PDB file of C-alpha atoms and ligand atoms in Angstrom:
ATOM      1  CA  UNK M  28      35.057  53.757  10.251  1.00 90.00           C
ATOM      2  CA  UNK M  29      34.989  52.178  13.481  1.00 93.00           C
ATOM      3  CA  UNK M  30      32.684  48.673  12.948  1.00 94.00           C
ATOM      4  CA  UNK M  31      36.012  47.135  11.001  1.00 97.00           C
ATOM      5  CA  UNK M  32      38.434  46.962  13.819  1.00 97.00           C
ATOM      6  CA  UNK M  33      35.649  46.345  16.346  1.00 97.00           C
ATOM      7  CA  UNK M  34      33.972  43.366  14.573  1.00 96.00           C
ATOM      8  CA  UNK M  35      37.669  42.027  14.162  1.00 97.00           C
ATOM      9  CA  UNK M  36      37.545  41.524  18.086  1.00 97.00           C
ATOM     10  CA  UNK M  37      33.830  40.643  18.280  1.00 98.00           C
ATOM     11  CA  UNK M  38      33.468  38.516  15.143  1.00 96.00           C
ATOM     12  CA  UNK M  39      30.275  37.227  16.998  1.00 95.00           C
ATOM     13  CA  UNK M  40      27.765  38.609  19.458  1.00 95.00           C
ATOM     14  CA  UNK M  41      28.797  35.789  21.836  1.00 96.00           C
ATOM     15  CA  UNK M  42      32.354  37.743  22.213  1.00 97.00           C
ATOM     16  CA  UNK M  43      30.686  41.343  22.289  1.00 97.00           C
ATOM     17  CA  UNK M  44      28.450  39.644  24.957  1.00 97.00           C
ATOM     18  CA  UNK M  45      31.463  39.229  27.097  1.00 97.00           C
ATOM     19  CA  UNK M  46      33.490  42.041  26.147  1.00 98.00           C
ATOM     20  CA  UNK M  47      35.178  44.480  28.959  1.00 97.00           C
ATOM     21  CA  UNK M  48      33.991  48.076  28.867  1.00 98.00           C
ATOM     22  CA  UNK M  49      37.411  49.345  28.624  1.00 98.00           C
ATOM     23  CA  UNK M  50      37.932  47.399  25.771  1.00 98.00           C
ATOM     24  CA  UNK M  51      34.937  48.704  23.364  1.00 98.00           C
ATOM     25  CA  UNK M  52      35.544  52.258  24.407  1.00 98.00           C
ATOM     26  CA  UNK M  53      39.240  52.522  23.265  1.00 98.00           C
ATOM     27  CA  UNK M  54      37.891  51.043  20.028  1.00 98.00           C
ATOM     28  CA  UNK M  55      34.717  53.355  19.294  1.00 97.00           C
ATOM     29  CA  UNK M  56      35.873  56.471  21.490  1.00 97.00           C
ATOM     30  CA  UNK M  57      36.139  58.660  18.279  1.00 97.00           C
ATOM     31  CA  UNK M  58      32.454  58.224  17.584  1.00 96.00           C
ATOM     32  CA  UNK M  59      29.861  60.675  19.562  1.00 96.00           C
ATOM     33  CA  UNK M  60      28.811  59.463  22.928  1.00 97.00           C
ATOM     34  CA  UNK M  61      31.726  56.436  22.989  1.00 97.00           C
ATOM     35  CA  UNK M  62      30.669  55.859  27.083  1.00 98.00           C
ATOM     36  CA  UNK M  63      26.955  54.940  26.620  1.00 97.00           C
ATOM     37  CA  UNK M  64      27.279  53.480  23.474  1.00 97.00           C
ATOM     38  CA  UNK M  65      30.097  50.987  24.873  1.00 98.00           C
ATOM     39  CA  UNK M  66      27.796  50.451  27.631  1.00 98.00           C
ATOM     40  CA  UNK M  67      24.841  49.675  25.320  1.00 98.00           C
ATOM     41  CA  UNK M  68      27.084  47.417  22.680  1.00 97.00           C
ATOM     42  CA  UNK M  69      27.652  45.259  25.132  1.00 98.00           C
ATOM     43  CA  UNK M  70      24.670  44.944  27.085  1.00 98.00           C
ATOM     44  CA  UNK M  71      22.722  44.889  24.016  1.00 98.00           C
ATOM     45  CA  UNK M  72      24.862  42.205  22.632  1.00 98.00           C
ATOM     46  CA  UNK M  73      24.034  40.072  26.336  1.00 98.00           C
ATOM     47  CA  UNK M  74      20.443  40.576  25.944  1.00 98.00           C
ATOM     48  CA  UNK M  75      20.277  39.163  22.242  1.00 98.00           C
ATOM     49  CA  UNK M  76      22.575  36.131  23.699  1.00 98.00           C
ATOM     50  CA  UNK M  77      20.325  35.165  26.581  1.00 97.00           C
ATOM     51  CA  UNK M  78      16.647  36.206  25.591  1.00 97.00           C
ATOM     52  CA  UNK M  79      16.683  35.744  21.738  1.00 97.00           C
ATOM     53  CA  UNK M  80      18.986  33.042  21.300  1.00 96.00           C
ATOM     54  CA  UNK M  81      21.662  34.758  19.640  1.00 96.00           C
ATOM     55  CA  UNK M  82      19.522  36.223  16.676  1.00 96.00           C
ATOM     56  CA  UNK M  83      18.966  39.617  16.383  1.00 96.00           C
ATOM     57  CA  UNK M  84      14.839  40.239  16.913  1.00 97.00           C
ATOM     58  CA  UNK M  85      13.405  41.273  13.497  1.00 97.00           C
ATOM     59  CA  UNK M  86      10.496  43.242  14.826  1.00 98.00           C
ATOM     60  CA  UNK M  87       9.931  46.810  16.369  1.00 98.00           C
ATOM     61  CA  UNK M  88       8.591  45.521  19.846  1.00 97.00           C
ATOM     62  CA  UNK M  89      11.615  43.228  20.328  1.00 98.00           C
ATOM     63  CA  UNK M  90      14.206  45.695  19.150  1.00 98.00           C
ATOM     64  CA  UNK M  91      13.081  48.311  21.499  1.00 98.00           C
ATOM     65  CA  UNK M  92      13.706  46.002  24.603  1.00 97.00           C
ATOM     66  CA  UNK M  93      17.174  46.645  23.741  1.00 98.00           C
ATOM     67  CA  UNK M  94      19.829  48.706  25.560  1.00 97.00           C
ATOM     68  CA  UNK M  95      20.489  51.988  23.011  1.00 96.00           C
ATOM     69  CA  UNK M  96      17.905  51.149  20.781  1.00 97.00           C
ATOM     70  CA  UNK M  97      15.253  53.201  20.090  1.00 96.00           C
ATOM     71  CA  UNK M  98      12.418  53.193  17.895  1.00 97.00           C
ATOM     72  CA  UNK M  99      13.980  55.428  15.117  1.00 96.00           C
ATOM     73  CA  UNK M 100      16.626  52.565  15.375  1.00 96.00           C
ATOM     74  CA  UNK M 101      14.072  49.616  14.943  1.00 98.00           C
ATOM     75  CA  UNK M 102      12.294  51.269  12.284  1.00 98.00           C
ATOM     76  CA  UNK M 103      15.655  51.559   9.988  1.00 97.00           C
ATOM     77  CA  UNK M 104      16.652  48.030  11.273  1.00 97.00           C
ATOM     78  CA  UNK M 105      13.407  46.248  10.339  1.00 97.00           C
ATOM     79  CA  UNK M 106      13.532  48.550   6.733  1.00 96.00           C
ATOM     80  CA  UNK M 107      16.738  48.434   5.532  1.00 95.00           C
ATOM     81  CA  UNK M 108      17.859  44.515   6.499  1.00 96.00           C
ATOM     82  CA  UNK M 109      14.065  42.920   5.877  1.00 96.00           C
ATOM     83  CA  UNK M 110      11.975  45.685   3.494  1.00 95.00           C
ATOM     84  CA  UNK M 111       9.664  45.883   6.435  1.00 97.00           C
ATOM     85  CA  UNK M 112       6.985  49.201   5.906  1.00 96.00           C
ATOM     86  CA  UNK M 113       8.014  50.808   8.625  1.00 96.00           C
ATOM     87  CA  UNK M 114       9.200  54.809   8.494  1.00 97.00           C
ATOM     88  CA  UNK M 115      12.133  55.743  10.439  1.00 96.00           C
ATOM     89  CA  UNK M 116      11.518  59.513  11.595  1.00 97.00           C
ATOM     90  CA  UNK M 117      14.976  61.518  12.032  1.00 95.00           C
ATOM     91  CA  UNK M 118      15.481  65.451  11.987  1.00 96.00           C
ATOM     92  CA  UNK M 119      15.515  65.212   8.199  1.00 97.00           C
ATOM     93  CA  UNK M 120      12.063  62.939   7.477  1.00 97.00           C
ATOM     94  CA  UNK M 121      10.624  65.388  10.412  1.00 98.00           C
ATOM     95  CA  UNK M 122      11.380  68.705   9.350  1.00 97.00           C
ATOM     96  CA  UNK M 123      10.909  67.674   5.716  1.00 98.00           C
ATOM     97  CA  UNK M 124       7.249  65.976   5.848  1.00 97.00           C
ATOM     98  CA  UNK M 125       6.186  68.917   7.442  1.00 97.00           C
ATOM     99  CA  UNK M 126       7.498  71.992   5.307  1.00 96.00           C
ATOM    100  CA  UNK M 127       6.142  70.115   2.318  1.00 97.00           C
ATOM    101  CA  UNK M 128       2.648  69.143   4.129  1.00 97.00           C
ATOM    102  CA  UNK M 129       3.194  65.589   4.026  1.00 97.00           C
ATOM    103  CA  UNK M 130       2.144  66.045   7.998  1.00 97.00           C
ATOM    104  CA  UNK M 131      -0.065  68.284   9.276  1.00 96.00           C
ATOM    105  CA  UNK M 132       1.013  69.860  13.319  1.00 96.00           C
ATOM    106  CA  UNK M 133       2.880  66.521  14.009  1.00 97.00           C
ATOM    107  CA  UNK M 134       4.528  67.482  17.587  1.00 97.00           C
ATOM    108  CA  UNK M 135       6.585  64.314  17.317  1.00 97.00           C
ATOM    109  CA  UNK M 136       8.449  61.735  15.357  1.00 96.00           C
ATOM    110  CA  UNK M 137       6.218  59.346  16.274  1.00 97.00           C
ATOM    111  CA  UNK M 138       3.257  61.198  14.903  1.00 98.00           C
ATOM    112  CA  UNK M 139       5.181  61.763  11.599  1.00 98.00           C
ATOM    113  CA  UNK M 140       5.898  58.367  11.137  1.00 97.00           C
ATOM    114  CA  UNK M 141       1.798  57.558  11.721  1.00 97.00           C
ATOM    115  CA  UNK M 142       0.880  60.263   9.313  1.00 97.00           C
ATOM    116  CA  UNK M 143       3.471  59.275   6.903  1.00 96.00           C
ATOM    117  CA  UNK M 144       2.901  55.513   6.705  1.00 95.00           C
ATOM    118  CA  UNK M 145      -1.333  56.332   6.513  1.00 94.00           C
ATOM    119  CA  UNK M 146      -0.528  57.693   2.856  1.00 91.00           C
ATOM    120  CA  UNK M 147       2.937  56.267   1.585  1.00 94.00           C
ATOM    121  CA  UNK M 148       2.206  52.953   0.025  1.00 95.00           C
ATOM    122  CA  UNK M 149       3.596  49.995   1.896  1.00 94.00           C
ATOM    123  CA  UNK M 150       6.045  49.246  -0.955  1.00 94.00           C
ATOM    124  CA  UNK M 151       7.523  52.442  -0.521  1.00 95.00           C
ATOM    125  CA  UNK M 152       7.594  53.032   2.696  1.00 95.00           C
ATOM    126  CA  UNK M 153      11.386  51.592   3.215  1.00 92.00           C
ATOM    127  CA  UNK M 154      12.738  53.698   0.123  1.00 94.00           C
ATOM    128  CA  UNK M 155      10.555  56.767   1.371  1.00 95.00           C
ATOM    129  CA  UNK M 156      12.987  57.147   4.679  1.00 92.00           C
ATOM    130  CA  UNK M 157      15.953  57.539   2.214  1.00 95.00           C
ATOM    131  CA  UNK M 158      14.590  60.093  -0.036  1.00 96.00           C
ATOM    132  CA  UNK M 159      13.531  62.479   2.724  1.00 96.00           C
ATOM    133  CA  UNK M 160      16.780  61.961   4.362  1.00 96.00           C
ATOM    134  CA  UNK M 161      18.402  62.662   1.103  1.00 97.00           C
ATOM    135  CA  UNK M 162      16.629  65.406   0.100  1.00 98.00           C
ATOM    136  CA  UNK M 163      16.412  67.100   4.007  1.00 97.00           C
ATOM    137  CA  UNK M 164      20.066  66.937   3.466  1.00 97.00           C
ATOM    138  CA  UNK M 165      20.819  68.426   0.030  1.00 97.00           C
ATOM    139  CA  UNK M 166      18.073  70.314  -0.622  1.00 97.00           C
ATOM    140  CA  UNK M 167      15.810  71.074   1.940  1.00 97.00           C
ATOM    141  CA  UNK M 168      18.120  72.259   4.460  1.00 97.00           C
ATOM    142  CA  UNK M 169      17.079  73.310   7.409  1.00 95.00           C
ATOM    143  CA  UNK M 170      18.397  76.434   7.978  1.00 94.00           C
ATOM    144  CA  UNK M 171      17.655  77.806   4.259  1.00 92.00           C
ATOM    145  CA  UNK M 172      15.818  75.554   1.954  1.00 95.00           C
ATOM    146  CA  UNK M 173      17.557  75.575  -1.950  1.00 94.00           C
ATOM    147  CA  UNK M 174      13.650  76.141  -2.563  1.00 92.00           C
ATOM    148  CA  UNK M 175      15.099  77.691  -6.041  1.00 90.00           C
ATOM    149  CA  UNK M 176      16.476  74.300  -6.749  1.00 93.00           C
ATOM    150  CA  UNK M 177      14.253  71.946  -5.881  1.00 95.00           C
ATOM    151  CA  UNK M 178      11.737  70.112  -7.967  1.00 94.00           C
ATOM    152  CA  UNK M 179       8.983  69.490  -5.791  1.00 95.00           C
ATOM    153  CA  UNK M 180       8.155  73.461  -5.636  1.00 93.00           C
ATOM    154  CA  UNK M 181       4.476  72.573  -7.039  1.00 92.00           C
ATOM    155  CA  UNK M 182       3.578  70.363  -4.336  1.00 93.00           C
ATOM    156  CA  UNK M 183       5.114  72.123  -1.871  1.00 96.00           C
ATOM    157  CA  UNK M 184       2.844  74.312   1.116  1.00 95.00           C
ATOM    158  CA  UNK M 185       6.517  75.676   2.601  1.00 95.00           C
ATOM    159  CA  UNK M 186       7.022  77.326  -0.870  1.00 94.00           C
ATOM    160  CA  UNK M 187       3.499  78.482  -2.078  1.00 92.00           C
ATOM    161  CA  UNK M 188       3.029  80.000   1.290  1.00 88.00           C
ATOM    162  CA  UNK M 189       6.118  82.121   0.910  1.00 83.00           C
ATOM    163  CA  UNK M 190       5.543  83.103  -2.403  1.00 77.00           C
ATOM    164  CA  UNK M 191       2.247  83.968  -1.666  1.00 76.00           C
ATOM    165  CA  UNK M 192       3.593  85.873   1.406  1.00 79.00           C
ATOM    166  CA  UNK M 193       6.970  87.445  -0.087  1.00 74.00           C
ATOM    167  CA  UNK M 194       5.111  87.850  -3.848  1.00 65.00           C
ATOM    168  CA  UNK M 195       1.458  87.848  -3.527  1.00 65.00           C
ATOM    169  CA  UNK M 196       1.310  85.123  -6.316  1.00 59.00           C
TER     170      UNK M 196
HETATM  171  S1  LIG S   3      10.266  73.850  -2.354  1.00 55.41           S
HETATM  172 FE1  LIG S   3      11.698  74.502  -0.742  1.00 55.41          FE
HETATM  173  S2  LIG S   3      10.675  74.047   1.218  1.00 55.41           S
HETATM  174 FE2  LIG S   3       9.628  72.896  -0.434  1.00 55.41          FE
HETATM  175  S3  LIG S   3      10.596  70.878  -0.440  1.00 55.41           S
HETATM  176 FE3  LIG S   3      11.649  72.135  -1.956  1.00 55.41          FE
HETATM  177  S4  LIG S   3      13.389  73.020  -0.846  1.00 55.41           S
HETATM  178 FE4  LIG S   3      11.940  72.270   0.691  1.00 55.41          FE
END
């Protein structure tokens, strides 16, 4: 709700580049954290001016070098815009992976995302993101999973545990 009326004063990054703190902040202050993320827009946009020519990088390791982006941001980045194989790891596609046993003791989103992309076929990979998200957020909830709803009961070690627990099946 906010990107329309602030890429109608930055149509480029050249004018984000140069754009006064004050400025981007009225814009996005409804959004969470509007005082770093003002600070990052704009230094962000500076860095892709002066180091990569103007072009946003298209790879992890460039991404990362800049300000507010982190690697759950590169990985969606590189997936979404250029069907790169590479498994963005939020609260969702963490607590997900591991109730079903897609991950085994993964302490980490990073070490989801290195047990998830070992098995999920590269093809995949991109759409993979969106169906954990999707189904972290409709169905496997976190608080109470709608375990009585959801289709992938039979492959699921969250649900035969507790049934084996709760029902001795
Ligand atoms: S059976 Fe329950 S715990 Fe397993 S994926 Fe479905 S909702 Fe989540």
């Amino acid at each position: 709700m906010t990107t329309p009326a602030l890429f109608s004063k930055y149509p480029d990054l050249s004018l984000l580049a140069t754009a006064v703190y004050e400025d981007v902040f009225e814009i996005i202050k409804s959004i969470s954290f509007p005082g770093n993320k003002s600070r990052h827009i704009i230094a962000m946009a500076k860095m892709v001016m002066e180091r990569f020519n103007g072009a946003i990088p298209m790879t992890v390791d460039e991404l990362v070098q800049l300000p507010g982006v982190g690697r759950k941001t590169a990985n969606v980045i590189t997936s979404v815009v250029d069907n790169q194989p590479n498994m963005a790891v939020d609260t969702h596609v963490f607590r997900v992976s591991a109730r079903i046993g897609l991950t085994i003791k993964a302490k980490n989103p990073f070490e989801t995302e290195l047990q998830l992309i070992k098995y999920v076929p590269r093809e995949h990979v991109p759409k993979f993101h969106h169906w954990l998200i999707l189904h972290g957020r409709y169905v496997c909830v976190a608080r109470k999973p709608k375990c009585s709803e959801c289709g992938l009961q039979p492959a699921c070690l969250y649900f035969q545990k507790v049934m084996r627990t709760e029902y001795g099946l």
